[in-house]
PDB file of C-alpha atoms in Angstrom:
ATOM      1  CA  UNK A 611      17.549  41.494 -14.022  1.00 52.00           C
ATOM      2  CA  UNK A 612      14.518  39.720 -15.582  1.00 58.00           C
ATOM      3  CA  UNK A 613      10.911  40.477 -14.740  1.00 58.00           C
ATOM      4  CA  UNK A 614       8.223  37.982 -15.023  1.00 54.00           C
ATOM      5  CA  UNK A 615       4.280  38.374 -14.692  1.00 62.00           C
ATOM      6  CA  UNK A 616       2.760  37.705 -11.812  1.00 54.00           C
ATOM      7  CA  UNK A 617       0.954  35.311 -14.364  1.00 56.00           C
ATOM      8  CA  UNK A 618       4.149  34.409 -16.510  1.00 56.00           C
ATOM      9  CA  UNK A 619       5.537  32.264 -12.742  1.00 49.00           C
ATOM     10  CA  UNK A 620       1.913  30.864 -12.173  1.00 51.00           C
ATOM     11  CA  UNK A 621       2.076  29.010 -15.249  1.00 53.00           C
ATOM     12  CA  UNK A 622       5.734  27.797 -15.162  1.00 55.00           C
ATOM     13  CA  UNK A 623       5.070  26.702 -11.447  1.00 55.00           C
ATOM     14  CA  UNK A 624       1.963  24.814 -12.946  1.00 57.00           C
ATOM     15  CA  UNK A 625       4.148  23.542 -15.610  1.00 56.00           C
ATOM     16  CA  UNK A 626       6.650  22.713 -13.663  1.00 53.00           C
ATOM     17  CA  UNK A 627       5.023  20.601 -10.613  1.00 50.00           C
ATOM     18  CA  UNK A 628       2.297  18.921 -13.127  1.00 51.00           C
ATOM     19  CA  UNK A 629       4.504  15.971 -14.150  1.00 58.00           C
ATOM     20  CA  UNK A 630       5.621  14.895 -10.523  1.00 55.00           C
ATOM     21  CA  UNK A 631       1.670  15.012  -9.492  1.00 56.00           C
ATOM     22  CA  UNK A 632       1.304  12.648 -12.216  1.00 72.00           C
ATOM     23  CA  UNK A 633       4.088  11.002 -11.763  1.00 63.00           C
ATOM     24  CA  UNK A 634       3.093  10.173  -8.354  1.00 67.00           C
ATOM     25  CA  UNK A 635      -0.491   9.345  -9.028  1.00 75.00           C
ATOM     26  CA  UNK A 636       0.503   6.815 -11.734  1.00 80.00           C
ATOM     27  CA  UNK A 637       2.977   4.906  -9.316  1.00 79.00           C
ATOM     28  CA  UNK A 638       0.404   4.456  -6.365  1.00 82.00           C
ATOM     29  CA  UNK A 639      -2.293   3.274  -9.173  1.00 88.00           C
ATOM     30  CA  UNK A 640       0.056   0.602 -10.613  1.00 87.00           C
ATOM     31  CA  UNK A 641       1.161  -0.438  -6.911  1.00 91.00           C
ATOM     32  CA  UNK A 642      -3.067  -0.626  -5.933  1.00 91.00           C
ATOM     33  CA  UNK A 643      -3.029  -2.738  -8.899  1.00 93.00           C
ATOM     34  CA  UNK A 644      -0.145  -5.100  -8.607  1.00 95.00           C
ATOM     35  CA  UNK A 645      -0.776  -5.133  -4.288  1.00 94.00           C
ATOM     36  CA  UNK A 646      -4.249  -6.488  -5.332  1.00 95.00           C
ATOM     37  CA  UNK A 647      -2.832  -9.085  -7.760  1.00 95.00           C
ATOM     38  CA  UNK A 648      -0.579 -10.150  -5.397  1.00 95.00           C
ATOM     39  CA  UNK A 649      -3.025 -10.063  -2.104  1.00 95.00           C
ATOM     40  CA  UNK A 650      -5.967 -12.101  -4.818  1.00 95.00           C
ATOM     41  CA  UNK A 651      -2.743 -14.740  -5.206  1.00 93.00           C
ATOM     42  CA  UNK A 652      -2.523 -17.995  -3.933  1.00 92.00           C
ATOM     43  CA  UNK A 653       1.102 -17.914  -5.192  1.00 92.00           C
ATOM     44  CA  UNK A 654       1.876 -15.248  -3.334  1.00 89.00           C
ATOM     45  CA  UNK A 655       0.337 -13.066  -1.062  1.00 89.00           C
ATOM     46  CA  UNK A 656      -3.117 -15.251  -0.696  1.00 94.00           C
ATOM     47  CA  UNK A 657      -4.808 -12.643   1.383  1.00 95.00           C
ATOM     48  CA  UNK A 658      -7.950 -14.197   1.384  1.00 93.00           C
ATOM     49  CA  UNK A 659      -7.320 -17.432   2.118  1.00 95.00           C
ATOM     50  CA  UNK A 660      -7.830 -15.576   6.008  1.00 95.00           C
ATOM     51  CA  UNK A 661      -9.448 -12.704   5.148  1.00 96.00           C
ATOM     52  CA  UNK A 662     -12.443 -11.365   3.726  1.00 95.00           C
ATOM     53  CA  UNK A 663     -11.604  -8.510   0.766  1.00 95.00           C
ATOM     54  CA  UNK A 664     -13.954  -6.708  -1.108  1.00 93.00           C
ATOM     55  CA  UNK A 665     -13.736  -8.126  -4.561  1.00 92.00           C
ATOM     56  CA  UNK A 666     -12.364 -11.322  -3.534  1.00 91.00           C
ATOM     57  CA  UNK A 667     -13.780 -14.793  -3.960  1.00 90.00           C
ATOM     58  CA  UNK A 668     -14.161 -17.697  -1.023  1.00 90.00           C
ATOM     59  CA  UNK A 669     -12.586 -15.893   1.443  1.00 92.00           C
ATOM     60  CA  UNK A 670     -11.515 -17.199   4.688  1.00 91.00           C
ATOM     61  CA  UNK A 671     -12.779 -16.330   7.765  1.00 92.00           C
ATOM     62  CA  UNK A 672      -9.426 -16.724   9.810  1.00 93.00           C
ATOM     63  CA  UNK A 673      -8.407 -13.108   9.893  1.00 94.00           C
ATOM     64  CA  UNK A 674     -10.695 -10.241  10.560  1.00 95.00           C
ATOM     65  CA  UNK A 675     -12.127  -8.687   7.263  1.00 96.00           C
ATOM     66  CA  UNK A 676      -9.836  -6.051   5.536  1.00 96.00           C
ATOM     67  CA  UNK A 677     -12.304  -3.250   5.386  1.00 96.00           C
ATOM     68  CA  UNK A 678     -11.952   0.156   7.104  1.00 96.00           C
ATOM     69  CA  UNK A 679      -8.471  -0.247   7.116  1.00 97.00           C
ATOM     70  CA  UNK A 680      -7.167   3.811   7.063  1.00 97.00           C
ATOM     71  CA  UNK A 681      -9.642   4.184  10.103  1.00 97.00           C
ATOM     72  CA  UNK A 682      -7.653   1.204  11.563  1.00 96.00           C
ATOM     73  CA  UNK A 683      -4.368   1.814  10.644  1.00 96.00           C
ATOM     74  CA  UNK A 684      -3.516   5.879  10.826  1.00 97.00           C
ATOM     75  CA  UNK A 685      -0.424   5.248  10.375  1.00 97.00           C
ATOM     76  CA  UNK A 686       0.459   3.047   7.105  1.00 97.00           C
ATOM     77  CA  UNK A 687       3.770   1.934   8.235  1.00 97.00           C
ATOM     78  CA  UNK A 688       2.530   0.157  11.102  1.00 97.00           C
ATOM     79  CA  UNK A 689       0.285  -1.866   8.708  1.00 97.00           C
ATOM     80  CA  UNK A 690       3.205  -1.880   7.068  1.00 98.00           C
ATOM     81  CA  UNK A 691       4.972  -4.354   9.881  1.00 97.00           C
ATOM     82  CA  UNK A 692       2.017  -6.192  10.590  1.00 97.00           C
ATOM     83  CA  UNK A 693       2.364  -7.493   6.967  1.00 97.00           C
ATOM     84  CA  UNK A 694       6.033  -7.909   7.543  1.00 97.00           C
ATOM     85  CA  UNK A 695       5.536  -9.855  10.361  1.00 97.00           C
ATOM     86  CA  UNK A 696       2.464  -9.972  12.494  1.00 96.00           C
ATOM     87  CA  UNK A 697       4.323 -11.962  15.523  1.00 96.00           C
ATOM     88  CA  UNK A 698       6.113  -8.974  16.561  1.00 95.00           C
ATOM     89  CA  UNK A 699       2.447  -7.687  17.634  1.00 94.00           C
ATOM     90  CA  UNK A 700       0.812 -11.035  18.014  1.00 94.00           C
ATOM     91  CA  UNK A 701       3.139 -13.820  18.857  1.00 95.00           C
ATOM     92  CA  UNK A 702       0.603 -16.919  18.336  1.00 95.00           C
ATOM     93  CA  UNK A 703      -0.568 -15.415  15.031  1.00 95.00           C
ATOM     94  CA  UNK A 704      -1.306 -17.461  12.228  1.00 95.00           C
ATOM     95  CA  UNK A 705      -0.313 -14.851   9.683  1.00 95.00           C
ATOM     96  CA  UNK A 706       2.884 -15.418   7.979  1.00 95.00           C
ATOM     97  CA  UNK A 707       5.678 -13.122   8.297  1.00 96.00           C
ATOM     98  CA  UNK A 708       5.805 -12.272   4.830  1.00 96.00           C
ATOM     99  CA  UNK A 709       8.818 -10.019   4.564  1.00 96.00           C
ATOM    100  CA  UNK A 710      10.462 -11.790   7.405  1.00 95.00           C
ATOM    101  CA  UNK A 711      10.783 -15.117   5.624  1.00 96.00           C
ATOM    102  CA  UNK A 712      11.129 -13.512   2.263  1.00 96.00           C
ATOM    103  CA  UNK A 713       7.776 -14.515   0.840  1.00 96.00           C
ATOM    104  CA  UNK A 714       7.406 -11.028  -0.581  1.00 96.00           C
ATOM    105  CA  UNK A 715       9.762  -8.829  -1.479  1.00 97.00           C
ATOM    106  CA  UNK A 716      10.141  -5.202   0.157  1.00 97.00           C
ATOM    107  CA  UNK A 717       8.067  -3.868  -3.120  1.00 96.00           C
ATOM    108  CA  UNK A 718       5.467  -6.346  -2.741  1.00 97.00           C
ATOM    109  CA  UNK A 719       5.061  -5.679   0.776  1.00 97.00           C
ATOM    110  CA  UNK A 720       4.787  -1.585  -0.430  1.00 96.00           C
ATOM    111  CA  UNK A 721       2.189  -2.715  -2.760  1.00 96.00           C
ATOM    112  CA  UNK A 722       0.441  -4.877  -0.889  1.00 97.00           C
ATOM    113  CA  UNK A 723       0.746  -2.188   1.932  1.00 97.00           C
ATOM    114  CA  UNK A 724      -1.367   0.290  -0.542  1.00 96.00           C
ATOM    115  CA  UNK A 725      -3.717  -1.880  -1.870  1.00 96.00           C
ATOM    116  CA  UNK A 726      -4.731  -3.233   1.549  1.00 97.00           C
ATOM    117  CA  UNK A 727      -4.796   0.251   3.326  1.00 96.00           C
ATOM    118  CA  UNK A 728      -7.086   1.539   0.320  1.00 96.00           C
ATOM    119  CA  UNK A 729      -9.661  -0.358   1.375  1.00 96.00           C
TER     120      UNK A 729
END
């Protein structure tokens, strides 16, 4: 049987769990970063042509202003379906049901999903 310091494991444990903290922290920065591409898009997402977004230029006033929005949505996956389609909450909404009608796919809707609950 083997026996490792107690300082030996720390540092493989460090080792080992380093990459996948990375890892992780890379993929939510390039989904912030393709979410706000795709929310500043009037291809696409076109957030602001309803709502106001830090950043963003002539925004529309339709929509209430995307600020705050981890104080108003706890829970990310119900942002998550208000982006997918608002009607279920709000049937006389003007917001398109973007994953509903397939105007973004499900990993735009993820990224738009971060980028809009970082703010």
């Amino acid at each position: 049987m083997r026996h490792f310091s107690f300082h030996t494991l720390l540092l493989a444990i460090c080792c080992a769990t380093a990459p996948v903290a990375s890892y992780a922290e890379s993929k939510v920065e390039s989904q912030l970063s393709s979410g706000k591409a795709l929310a500043f898009s009037q291809q696409k997402g076109n957030c602001l042509a309803c709502h106001l977004i830090a950043g963003g230029e002539s925004p529309g006033n339709i929509g209430p202003p995307l600020i705050s929005m981890k104080l108003r949505y706890p829970d990310k996956q119900v942002l998550r379906l208000r982006i997918w389609n608002a009607a279920q909450f709000s049937p006389n909404t003007p917001m398109p049901p973007f994953g509903k009608h397939h105007i973004l796919t499900e990993s735009e809707i993820d990224d738009v999903v971060e980028f809009v609950w970082s703010l």
